[in-house]
Short mmCIF file of C-alpha atoms and ligand atoms in Angstrom, two decimals:
data_model
loop_
_atom_site.label_atom_id
_atom_site.label_comp_id
_atom_site.label_asym_id
_atom_site.label_seq_id
_atom_site.Cartn_x
_atom_site.Cartn_y
_atom_site.Cartn_z
CA UNK A 1 19.61 17.23 -6.81
CA UNK A 2 17.06 15.50 -8.94
CA UNK A 3 15.94 12.16 -7.55
CA UNK A 4 13.22 11.53 -9.98
CA UNK A 5 15.17 9.19 -12.26
CA UNK A 6 16.89 7.03 -9.78
CA UNK A 7 16.07 3.45 -8.92
CA UNK A 8 15.72 2.10 -5.29
CA UNK A 9 19.12 0.59 -5.73
CA UNK A 10 20.82 3.92 -6.65
CA UNK A 11 18.98 5.89 -3.90
CA UNK A 12 19.82 3.20 -1.33
CA UNK A 13 23.41 3.47 -2.22
CA UNK A 14 23.39 7.25 -1.80
CA UNK A 15 21.84 6.91 1.49
CA UNK A 16 24.33 4.35 2.76
CA UNK A 17 27.25 6.50 1.56
CA UNK A 18 25.67 9.38 3.45
CA UNK A 19 25.49 11.53 0.31
CA UNK A 20 21.96 12.05 1.23
CA UNK A 21 19.65 11.67 4.21
CA UNK A 22 16.23 10.13 4.29
CA UNK A 23 14.84 13.45 5.37
CA UNK A 24 16.36 15.33 2.44
CA UNK A 25 15.17 12.65 0.03
CA UNK A 26 11.74 12.69 1.46
CA UNK A 27 11.34 16.51 1.41
CA UNK A 28 12.52 16.63 -2.15
CA UNK A 29 10.23 13.86 -3.11
CA UNK A 30 7.18 15.50 -1.53
CA UNK A 31 8.05 18.76 -3.29
CA UNK A 32 8.32 16.98 -6.57
CA UNK A 33 4.99 15.01 -5.88
CA UNK A 34 3.11 18.34 -5.27
CA UNK A 35 4.56 19.90 -8.47
CA UNK A 36 3.80 16.83 -10.63
CA UNK A 37 0.38 16.24 -9.08
CA UNK A 38 -0.87 19.34 -10.94
CA UNK A 39 -0.76 17.14 -14.17
CA UNK A 40 -0.86 13.64 -13.00
CA UNK A 41 -3.50 13.17 -10.29
CA UNK A 42 -2.05 9.91 -9.07
CA UNK A 43 -2.39 10.53 -5.31
CA UNK A 44 -5.67 10.53 -3.40
CA UNK A 45 -3.89 11.29 -0.03
CA UNK A 46 -0.41 12.79 0.53
CA UNK A 47 0.95 12.10 4.03
CA UNK A 48 3.49 14.96 4.25
CA UNK A 49 3.97 15.20 7.98
CA UNK A 50 3.94 11.39 8.53
CA UNK A 51 6.53 10.92 5.86
CA UNK A 52 8.94 13.63 7.12
CA UNK A 53 8.69 12.27 10.62
CA UNK A 54 9.23 8.69 9.50
CA UNK A 55 12.34 9.83 7.48
CA UNK A 56 13.58 11.67 10.56
CA UNK A 57 13.27 8.42 12.60
CA UNK A 58 15.07 6.52 9.87
CA UNK A 59 17.99 8.88 9.73
CA UNK A 60 18.44 8.55 13.59
CA UNK A 61 18.53 4.85 13.30
CA UNK A 62 20.59 4.61 10.02
CA UNK A 63 23.47 2.60 11.64
CA UNK A 64 21.20 -0.36 12.02
CA UNK A 65 20.98 -0.46 8.25
CA UNK A 66 19.29 -3.56 7.12
CA UNK A 67 16.83 -3.26 4.15
CA UNK A 68 17.53 -1.52 0.78
CA UNK A 69 14.07 -0.08 1.23
CA UNK A 70 15.13 1.82 4.29
CA UNK A 71 14.70 5.58 3.91
CA UNK A 72 13.22 5.23 0.38
CA UNK A 73 9.85 7.06 -0.25
CA UNK A 74 7.02 4.99 -1.69
CA UNK A 75 3.25 4.95 -1.89
CA UNK A 76 0.50 2.34 -1.62
CA UNK A 77 -2.64 1.76 -3.81
CA UNK A 78 -5.44 3.08 -1.78
CA UNK A 79 -7.05 -0.33 -1.24
CA UNK A 80 -4.22 -1.27 1.22
CA UNK A 81 -5.25 -0.50 4.78
CA UNK A 82 -3.08 2.05 6.59
CA UNK A 83 -3.39 2.82 10.32
CA UNK A 84 -4.69 6.39 10.87
CA UNK A 85 -4.40 7.21 7.20
CA UNK A 86 -7.59 7.41 5.09
CA UNK A 87 -8.09 4.40 2.99
CA UNK A 88 -10.88 5.05 0.37
CA UNK A 89 -10.59 2.43 -2.39
CA UNK A 90 -11.54 5.44 -4.48
CA UNK A 91 -15.12 4.95 -3.45
CA UNK A 92 -17.57 7.37 -1.92
CA UNK A 93 -18.73 4.66 0.44
CA UNK A 94 -15.21 4.63 2.18
CA UNK A 95 -14.48 8.36 1.65
CA UNK A 96 -14.21 8.92 5.36
CA UNK A 97 -12.74 5.59 6.51
CA UNK A 98 -9.73 5.82 8.69
CA UNK A 99 -8.49 2.27 9.55
CA UNK A 100 -7.43 1.50 13.08
CA UNK A 101 -4.73 -0.91 11.92
CA UNK A 102 -1.90 -1.40 9.44
CA UNK A 103 -2.31 -4.15 6.80
CA UNK A 104 0.66 -6.43 6.39
CA UNK A 105 2.13 -4.43 3.51
CA UNK A 106 2.10 -1.13 5.45
CA UNK A 107 3.35 -2.78 8.58
CA UNK A 108 6.16 -4.75 6.78
CA UNK A 109 7.37 -1.77 4.77
CA UNK A 110 7.28 0.46 7.86
CA UNK A 111 9.27 -2.11 9.72
CA UNK A 112 11.96 -2.00 6.90
CA UNK A 113 12.13 1.79 7.24
CA UNK A 114 10.26 2.59 3.97
CA UNK A 115 8.70 6.02 4.02
CA UNK A 116 5.07 6.11 3.05
CA UNK A 117 4.35 9.31 1.12
CA UNK A 118 0.63 8.68 0.30
CA UNK A 119 -2.16 6.55 -1.10
CA UNK A 120 -2.73 6.16 -4.79
CA UNK A 121 -5.70 6.33 -7.09
CA UNK A 122 -7.49 3.36 -8.52
CA UNK A 123 -10.66 2.33 -10.13
CA UNK A 124 -13.34 2.06 -7.38
CA UNK A 125 -12.56 -1.19 -5.36
CA UNK A 126 -9.93 -2.00 -8.17
CA UNK A 127 -12.73 -2.72 -10.70
CA UNK A 128 -11.79 -1.42 -14.06
CA UNK A 129 -8.83 -0.93 -16.40
CA UNK A 130 -8.64 2.87 -16.86
CA UNK A 131 -8.70 4.52 -13.34
CA UNK A 132 -11.66 6.45 -14.64
CA UNK A 133 -14.10 4.53 -12.43
CA UNK A 134 -12.29 6.29 -9.42
CA UNK A 135 -15.09 8.18 -7.52
CA UNK A 136 -12.56 10.89 -6.77
CA UNK A 137 -10.76 11.78 -10.03
CA UNK A 138 -9.14 10.23 -13.11
CA UNK A 139 -5.35 9.81 -13.19
CA UNK A 140 -3.45 10.92 -16.37
CA UNK A 141 -0.76 8.91 -18.24
CA UNK A 142 2.60 10.66 -17.73
CA UNK A 143 3.49 9.93 -21.48
CA UNK A 144 0.50 11.75 -22.72
CA UNK A 145 -1.74 13.61 -20.30
CA UNK A 146 -4.87 13.02 -22.62
CA UNK A 147 -4.48 9.29 -22.16
CA UNK A 148 -5.47 6.81 -19.43
CA UNK A 149 -2.66 5.25 -17.32
CA UNK A 150 -4.51 2.01 -17.47
CA UNK A 151 -5.98 0.35 -14.34
CA UNK A 152 -7.03 -0.38 -11.80
CA UNK A 153 -3.57 0.41 -10.31
CA UNK A 154 -3.30 3.44 -12.54
CA UNK A 155 -2.21 5.79 -9.77
CA UNK A 156 0.55 3.46 -8.71
CA UNK A 157 1.85 3.17 -12.42
CA UNK A 158 1.56 6.86 -13.06
CA UNK A 159 3.29 7.90 -9.84
CA UNK A 160 6.30 5.75 -10.68
CA UNK A 161 6.54 6.58 -14.41
CA UNK A 162 6.17 10.31 -13.75
CA UNK A 163 9.13 10.19 -11.38
CA UNK A 164 6.93 11.08 -8.34
CA UNK A 165 8.12 8.00 -6.40
CA UNK A 166 10.70 5.24 -7.17
CA UNK A 167 8.19 2.40 -6.37
CA UNK A 168 4.63 1.68 -5.42
CA UNK A 169 2.56 -1.31 -4.53
CA UNK A 170 -0.45 -2.24 -6.62
CA UNK A 171 -2.93 -5.14 -6.67
CA UNK A 172 -3.73 -7.42 -9.49
CA UNK A 173 -6.96 -9.38 -9.74
CA UNK A 174 -7.15 -9.70 -13.50
CA UNK A 175 -4.22 -7.54 -14.68
CA UNK A 176 -4.26 -4.46 -12.53
CA UNK A 177 -0.60 -4.37 -11.90
CA UNK A 178 0.64 -5.46 -15.28
CA UNK A 179 -1.57 -3.57 -17.59
CA UNK A 180 -1.02 -0.06 -16.08
CA UNK A 181 2.71 -0.95 -15.88
CA UNK A 182 2.60 -1.67 -19.59
CA UNK A 183 0.63 1.56 -20.47
CA UNK A 184 2.94 3.67 -18.35
CA UNK A 185 6.28 2.16 -19.43
CA UNK A 186 7.30 0.75 -16.03
CA UNK A 187 7.81 -2.71 -14.56
CA UNK A 188 4.92 -4.32 -12.88
CA UNK A 189 4.99 -7.70 -11.16
CA UNK A 190 2.01 -9.87 -10.16
CA UNK A 191 3.63 -12.58 -7.90
CA UNK A 192 2.17 -16.22 -7.56
CA UNK A 193 -1.19 -16.21 -5.84
CA UNK A 194 -0.60 -16.22 -2.02
CA UNK A 195 3.14 -15.36 -2.38
CA UNK A 196 2.51 -12.00 -0.82
CA UNK A 197 0.05 -11.55 2.10
CA UNK A 198 -3.40 -10.10 1.39
CA UNK A 199 -4.01 -9.12 4.99
CA UNK A 200 -5.27 -5.49 4.98
CA UNK A 201 -5.87 -5.52 1.14
CA UNK A 202 -9.51 -4.60 0.75
CA UNK A 203 -10.90 -7.71 -0.94
CA UNK A 204 -12.26 -7.59 -4.52
CA UNK A 205 -12.08 -11.24 -5.59
CA UNK A 206 -10.25 -13.17 -2.93
CA UNK A 207 -9.30 -16.15 -5.07
CA UNK A 208 -7.59 -13.93 -7.67
CA UNK A 209 -6.30 -10.82 -5.74
CA UNK A 210 -2.55 -10.41 -5.34
CA UNK A 211 -0.37 -7.57 -4.35
CA UNK A 212 2.91 -6.78 -6.10
CA UNK A 213 5.46 -3.94 -6.94
CA UNK A 214 5.51 -1.41 -9.61
CA UNK A 215 9.01 -0.14 -10.25
CA UNK A 216 11.49 1.62 -12.53
CA UNK A 217 13.62 -1.55 -13.03
CA UNK A 218 13.42 -5.32 -12.87
CA UNK A 219 16.16 -5.23 -10.15
CA UNK A 220 13.87 -2.96 -8.03
CA UNK A 221 11.00 -5.35 -8.59
CA UNK A 222 13.14 -8.09 -7.18
CA UNK A 223 14.28 -6.02 -4.24
CA UNK A 224 10.70 -5.08 -3.33
CA UNK A 225 9.55 -8.74 -3.61
CA UNK A 226 12.39 -9.81 -1.28
CA UNK A 227 10.83 -7.64 1.38
CA UNK A 228 7.10 -8.25 0.88
CA UNK A 229 7.00 -11.92 0.01
CA UNK A 230 6.62 -14.73 2.57
CA UNK A 231 4.42 -16.19 5.20
CA UNK A 232 2.04 -14.15 7.16
CA UNK A 233 -0.08 -15.75 9.97
CA UNK A 234 -2.70 -13.00 9.52
CA UNK A 235 -3.49 -14.40 6.05
CA UNK A 236 -5.00 -17.78 6.21
CA UNK A 237 -4.10 -18.63 2.56
CA UNK A 238 -0.47 -17.66 2.97
CA UNK A 239 2.03 -20.43 2.53
CA UNK A 240 5.03 -21.08 4.64
CA UNK A 241 7.62 -21.65 2.01
CA UNK A 242 10.99 -19.92 1.94
CA UNK A 243 11.74 -16.77 -0.03
CA UNK A 244 14.80 -16.78 -2.04
CA UNK A 245 16.95 -13.62 -2.73
CA UNK A 246 15.30 -12.69 -6.02
CA UNK A 247 18.17 -10.42 -7.03
CA UNK A 248 20.42 -13.46 -7.41
CA UNK A 249 18.45 -14.56 -10.30
CA UNK A 250 19.36 -11.49 -12.25
CA UNK A 251 22.45 -12.82 -14.06
CA UNK A 252 21.58 -11.83 -17.61
CA UNK A 253 22.38 -15.35 -18.66
CA UNK A 254 19.30 -17.11 -20.30
CA UNK A 255 21.12 -19.47 -22.54
CA UNK A 256 19.03 -22.58 -23.08
CA UNK A 257 16.07 -21.03 -21.45
CA UNK A 258 12.87 -22.63 -22.93
CA UNK A 259 10.45 -19.99 -23.86
CA UNK A 260 6.89 -20.64 -25.08
CA UNK A 261 5.01 -18.23 -27.39
CA UNK A 262 1.30 -18.93 -27.19
CA UNK A 263 -0.40 -18.49 -30.49
CA UNK A 264 -3.64 -17.33 -28.85
CA UNK A 265 -1.72 -14.16 -27.63
CA UNK A 266 -1.18 -13.11 -31.28
CA UNK A 267 -4.82 -13.01 -32.46
CA UNK A 268 -6.73 -10.42 -34.46
CA UNK A 269 -7.16 -8.24 -31.43
CA UNK A 270 -3.39 -7.52 -31.19
CA UNK A 271 -2.50 -4.05 -32.58
CA UNK A 272 0.10 -4.37 -35.24
CA UNK A 273 2.47 -1.81 -33.67
CA UNK A 274 2.36 -3.71 -30.44
CA UNK A 275 2.97 -7.06 -32.15
CA UNK A 276 6.01 -5.72 -33.89
CA UNK A 277 7.53 -4.51 -30.68
CA UNK A 278 6.71 -7.86 -28.97
CA UNK A 279 8.33 -9.86 -31.77
CA UNK A 280 11.37 -7.63 -31.58
CA UNK A 281 11.71 -8.53 -27.85
CA UNK A 282 11.26 -12.25 -28.66
CA UNK A 283 14.12 -11.88 -31.10
CA UNK A 284 16.39 -10.44 -28.25
CA UNK A 285 15.52 -13.55 -26.29
CA UNK A 286 16.66 -15.77 -29.11
CA UNK A 287 19.85 -13.78 -29.63
CA UNK A 288 20.66 -14.37 -25.94
CA UNK A 289 20.42 -18.01 -26.47
CA UNK A 290 16.84 -18.84 -25.39
CA UNK A 291 14.97 -21.51 -27.33
CA UNK A 292 11.66 -20.04 -28.39
CA UNK A 293 8.75 -22.22 -29.74
CA UNK A 294 5.09 -21.66 -30.49
CA UNK A 295 2.59 -23.34 -28.15
CA UNK A 296 -1.05 -23.31 -27.64
CA UNK A 297 -3.10 -22.27 -24.53
CA UNK A 298 -6.30 -23.42 -26.01
CA UNK A 299 -8.77 -22.14 -23.44
CA UNK A 300 -7.45 -18.51 -23.43
CA UNK A 301 -10.45 -17.34 -25.40
CA UNK A 302 -12.85 -18.39 -22.54
CA UNK A 303 -10.76 -16.60 -19.99
CA UNK A 304 -12.71 -13.35 -20.06
CA UNK A 305 -16.11 -15.00 -19.93
CA UNK A 306 -15.16 -17.09 -16.93
CA UNK A 307 -13.35 -14.23 -15.11
CA UNK A 308 -16.24 -11.84 -15.43
CA UNK A 309 -18.44 -14.39 -13.69
CA UNK A 310 -15.98 -15.45 -10.98
CA UNK A 311 -14.58 -12.01 -10.08
CA UNK A 312 -17.98 -10.33 -9.73
CA UNK A 313 -19.43 -13.34 -7.77
CA UNK A 314 -16.62 -13.05 -5.25
CA UNK A 315 -17.04 -9.32 -5.32
CA UNK A 316 -20.79 -9.38 -4.59
CA UNK A 317 -20.01 -11.41 -1.49
CA UNK A 318 -16.99 -9.33 -0.41
CA UNK A 319 -18.80 -5.97 -0.85
CA UNK A 320 -21.79 -7.07 1.21
CA UNK A 321 -20.10 -5.63 4.31
CA UNK A 322 -20.55 -1.98 3.13
CA UNK A 323 -23.89 -1.53 4.57
CA UNK A 324 -23.73 2.07 5.89
CA UNK A 325 -23.57 0.73 9.50
CA UNK A 326 -20.09 -0.71 10.03
CA UNK A 327 -17.98 1.23 7.57
CA UNK A 328 -17.85 4.50 5.83
CA UNK A 329 -20.58 6.74 4.71
CA UNK A 330 -24.22 6.36 5.68
CA UNK A 331 -27.24 7.67 3.83
CA UNK A 332 -28.68 10.75 5.55
CA UNK A 333 -32.32 9.80 5.06
CA UNK A 334 -33.79 6.32 5.55
CA UNK A 335 -37.09 4.84 6.90
CA UNK A 336 -35.86 1.61 8.43
CA UNK A 337 -32.87 -0.72 8.52
CA UNK A 338 -33.35 -2.22 5.07
CA UNK A 339 -33.73 1.24 3.59
CA UNK A 340 -30.69 2.35 5.36
CA UNK A 341 -28.67 -0.47 3.63
CA UNK A 342 -30.29 0.29 0.28
CA UNK A 343 -29.83 4.04 0.34
CA UNK A 344 -26.27 3.86 1.66
CA UNK A 345 -25.25 1.42 -1.06
CA UNK A 346 -27.01 3.26 -3.77
CA UNK A 347 -25.46 6.48 -2.91
CA UNK A 348 -22.07 5.06 -1.95
CA UNK A 349 -21.21 2.67 -4.90
CA UNK A 350 -20.48 3.92 -8.45
CA UNK A 351 -21.81 2.46 -11.63
CA UNK A 352 -19.28 -0.15 -12.31
CA UNK A 353 -19.21 -1.58 -8.83
CA UNK A 354 -22.98 -1.80 -8.91
CA UNK A 355 -22.75 -3.55 -12.27
CA UNK A 356 -20.39 -6.08 -10.77
CA UNK A 357 -22.48 -6.69 -7.71
CA UNK A 358 -25.55 -7.29 -9.94
CA UNK A 359 -23.62 -9.58 -12.22
CA UNK A 360 -22.16 -11.59 -9.30
CA UNK A 361 -25.49 -11.78 -7.32
CA UNK A 362 -27.16 -13.07 -10.51
CA UNK A 363 -24.42 -15.60 -11.26
CA UNK A 364 -24.69 -17.06 -7.72
CA UNK A 365 -28.44 -17.10 -7.44
CA UNK A 366 -30.25 -20.43 -7.36
CA UNK A 367 -31.14 -21.66 -10.77
CA UNK A 368 -28.17 -19.79 -12.36
CA UNK A 369 -25.36 -21.00 -10.07
CA UNK A 370 -24.76 -24.24 -12.13
CA UNK A 371 -25.15 -22.60 -15.47
CA UNK A 372 -22.72 -19.62 -14.75
CA UNK A 373 -20.65 -19.81 -11.55
CA UNK A 374 -20.02 -23.58 -11.66
CA UNK A 375 -19.32 -23.56 -15.44
CA UNK A 376 -16.92 -20.65 -14.95
CA UNK A 377 -15.05 -22.64 -12.23
CA UNK A 378 -14.74 -25.56 -14.65
CA UNK A 379 -13.24 -23.23 -17.22
CA UNK A 380 -10.84 -22.00 -14.67
CA UNK A 381 -9.62 -25.57 -14.10
CA UNK A 382 -9.18 -25.98 -17.88
CA UNK A 383 -7.00 -22.71 -18.03
CA UNK A 384 -4.86 -24.01 -15.19
CA UNK A 385 -4.31 -27.25 -17.05
CA UNK A 386 -3.34 -25.32 -20.20
CA UNK A 387 -0.57 -23.56 -18.16
CA UNK A 388 0.46 -26.80 -16.48
CA UNK A 389 0.88 -28.65 -19.78
CA UNK A 390 3.08 -25.83 -21.31
CA UNK A 391 5.16 -25.51 -18.07
CA UNK A 392 5.97 -29.23 -18.16
CA UNK A 393 8.16 -28.43 -21.17
CA UNK A 394 8.92 -24.69 -21.00
CA UNK A 395 10.45 -22.38 -18.28
CA UNK A 396 8.41 -19.29 -19.35
CA UNK A 397 5.57 -18.11 -21.44
CA UNK A 398 5.90 -14.75 -23.15
CA UNK A 399 3.46 -12.57 -25.07
CA UNK A 400 2.03 -8.98 -25.07
CA UNK A 401 0.57 -7.57 -21.74
CA UNK A 402 -2.28 -5.88 -23.49
CA UNK A 403 -3.60 -5.95 -27.12
CA UNK A 404 -3.14 -2.09 -27.58
CA UNK A 405 -1.28 0.85 -25.81
CA UNK A 406 -3.17 3.33 -23.49
CA UNK A 407 -6.37 4.85 -24.93
CA UNK A 408 -7.64 8.33 -24.74
CA UNK A 409 -9.24 9.41 -21.46
CA UNK A 410 -13.08 9.32 -21.28
CA UNK A 411 -13.33 7.42 -24.45
CA UNK A 412 -14.21 4.09 -23.01
CA UNK A 413 -16.57 2.04 -25.16
CA UNK A 414 -20.20 2.58 -24.41
CA UNK A 415 -20.41 -1.31 -23.93
CA UNK A 416 -18.38 -2.30 -20.85
CA UNK A 417 -17.90 -5.57 -22.53
CA UNK A 418 -15.50 -4.07 -25.00
CA UNK A 419 -13.31 -2.82 -22.23
CA UNK A 420 -13.50 -6.20 -20.43
CA UNK A 421 -12.16 -7.88 -23.64
CA UNK A 422 -8.88 -5.91 -23.38
CA UNK A 423 -7.95 -7.94 -20.28
CA UNK A 424 -7.68 -11.00 -22.49
CA UNK A 425 -3.84 -11.54 -21.99
CA UNK A 426 -3.71 -10.69 -18.29
CA UNK A 427 -6.69 -12.55 -16.72
CA UNK A 428 -5.51 -16.12 -17.36
CA UNK A 429 -2.56 -15.66 -14.89
CA UNK A 430 -4.89 -14.79 -12.13
CA UNK A 431 -7.18 -17.71 -13.02
CA UNK A 432 -4.19 -20.04 -12.87
CA UNK A 433 -2.51 -18.33 -10.00
CA UNK A 434 0.92 -18.12 -11.83
CA UNK A 435 3.25 -15.16 -11.56
CA UNK A 436 3.40 -12.62 -14.34
CA UNK A 437 5.54 -9.58 -15.11
CA UNK A 438 5.18 -6.65 -17.61
CA UNK A 439 8.48 -5.10 -18.66
CA UNK A 440 8.66 -2.09 -20.97
CA UNK A 441 10.19 -2.86 -24.26
CA UNK A 442 9.53 -0.01 -26.69
CA UNK A 443 6.80 2.30 -28.18
CA UNK A 444 4.02 1.98 -30.53
CA UNK A 445 2.81 5.45 -31.86
CA UNK A 446 4.73 7.10 -28.93
CA UNK A 447 3.02 5.12 -26.26
CA UNK A 448 4.89 2.46 -24.16
CA UNK A 449 4.44 -1.21 -24.91
CA UNK A 450 5.00 -4.02 -22.34
CA UNK A 451 6.25 -7.57 -22.76
CA UNK A 452 4.46 -10.01 -20.49
CA UNK A 453 6.34 -13.08 -18.97
CA UNK A 454 4.65 -15.84 -17.01
CA UNK A 455 6.32 -18.47 -14.96
CA UNK A 456 5.54 -21.56 -12.98
CA UNK A 457 3.97 -21.27 -9.53
CA UNK A 458 6.47 -19.77 -7.07
CA UNK A 459 9.05 -19.42 -9.81
CA UNK A 460 9.33 -15.56 -9.76
CA UNK A 461 13.12 -16.06 -10.13
CA UNK A 462 12.84 -17.30 -13.75
CA UNK A 463 10.29 -14.63 -14.49
CA UNK A 464 12.57 -11.87 -13.15
CA UNK A 465 15.61 -13.41 -14.76
CA UNK A 466 13.93 -13.43 -18.16
CA UNK A 467 12.67 -9.91 -17.66
CA UNK A 468 16.07 -8.69 -16.66
CA UNK A 469 17.81 -10.15 -19.70
CA UNK A 470 15.20 -8.32 -21.91
CA UNK A 471 15.58 -5.10 -20.00
CA UNK A 472 19.42 -5.11 -20.51
CA UNK A 473 18.93 -5.57 -24.26
CA UNK A 474 16.20 -2.98 -24.65
CA UNK A 475 17.62 -0.18 -22.48
CA UNK A 476 14.23 1.36 -22.19
CA UNK A 477 14.33 4.42 -19.97
CA UNK A 478 11.42 4.03 -17.42
CA UNK A 479 11.40 7.67 -16.45
CA UNK A 480 9.22 9.88 -18.51
CA UNK A 481 11.47 12.86 -17.78
CA UNK A 482 14.44 11.08 -19.41
CA UNK A 483 12.73 9.35 -22.20
CA UNK A 484 15.00 8.33 -25.11
N1 LIG B 1 -9.66 -4.82 -15.47
C1 LIG B 1 -9.89 -5.95 -14.58
C2 LIG B 1 -11.34 -5.75 -13.94
O1 LIG B 1 -11.85 -4.86 -14.06
C3 LIG B 1 -8.92 -6.33 -13.61
C4 LIG B 1 -9.00 -5.50 -12.42
C5 LIG B 1 -7.92 -5.86 -11.35
O2 LIG B 1 -7.06 -6.54 -11.68
N2 LIG B 1 -8.06 -5.36 -10.14
O3 LIG B 1 -11.76 -6.59 -13.17
#
């Protein structure tokens, strides 16, 4: 039996009907992962024994069925802490780090009976958009192995798109769930900031970081969000507000929905083939009875400049803890304590991480703080206000997830700024804290295109409802193996 094309919902039904055991599903999944990994390189660690053992436990307790995630194999981006399982952030500095505890995601999913099959590749410390900044290896795009899967959750998106696993969790600081989902033709949801606990997520930029699901269907994204959202006393920013059943929003009925189309998301940088697909999807929304109007998010063009000050500033502070003493790898040769810090950090961090630390340290240093950091924070407020104004009159904002489809591997621009600019459509949602999803809608030159949908704070329901309606119209097959 081939399980590579099924959604969580379908697999869960098979388990409930006892057509399949969790052990069989897990064994088959692991076999498939090993086979596909020869091409894809999405996994940094495969937990074969742990997964089989967990599946066995699930089978023994299957009568106490509760969660649709029970018995379903999955994997986590390797910046989510897992007890006794190596957590590297794809960095040499954490290459030997085995956490003594489970983060909230690992703990919650385990509690629900989900089966962890492994840890997924990313750009080092989630800084990047191609998964090429991984210190371990680059991941390939399942649609074209010569192309990047996007990043930084490139391992998560590629593993789901290739049929290795039905879902994965990723993290999104400036687009790292939505952009790889778009490049790999799968669904990627960044929930509202603080909707999902960050306890045990290795911090990149704490005011922007958010965990979310990457799945093969919008319904699966809702199912996973049902389980991972909600209050966590271990995360001091977590909010104690109720979690609805997100699957209830998936009615397909969007008659009267007010949809905003921001003109700044259709600028010169947007590839014509991508634009064409996006406008087609907008046409589906109209056909289904939504009212679509053009709006302006006037500060969009300052988003990248402000993000690439704020995110590195927070990163420079968050990454100060990797000193060769408390975590991970320590330099072999050093003269004194300062030299130990310097040597460990010089050897342990890659080029992009060092660039961010330097940028951030500079932006926070006295004399430059007001000119850069403070100014960027003011821009952030303006971006938030742009969203608030539009959401006063509209239910969702839609546009492209990325200006182009997945580029060739190892052909990043020489100037990192050119790569940064490609985050133009994803960064604003993190700056404003609003939820955003990327849903696959078609192809441009044989590579998948994603439609991005933003909603009001804590209104993932309307985001999912809209994405579901589009998905039903488009009938995009999210498994590479069964591409139409
Ligand atoms: N590409 C962006 C960056 O490099 C976003 C990364 C992320 O969301 N983790 O910062």
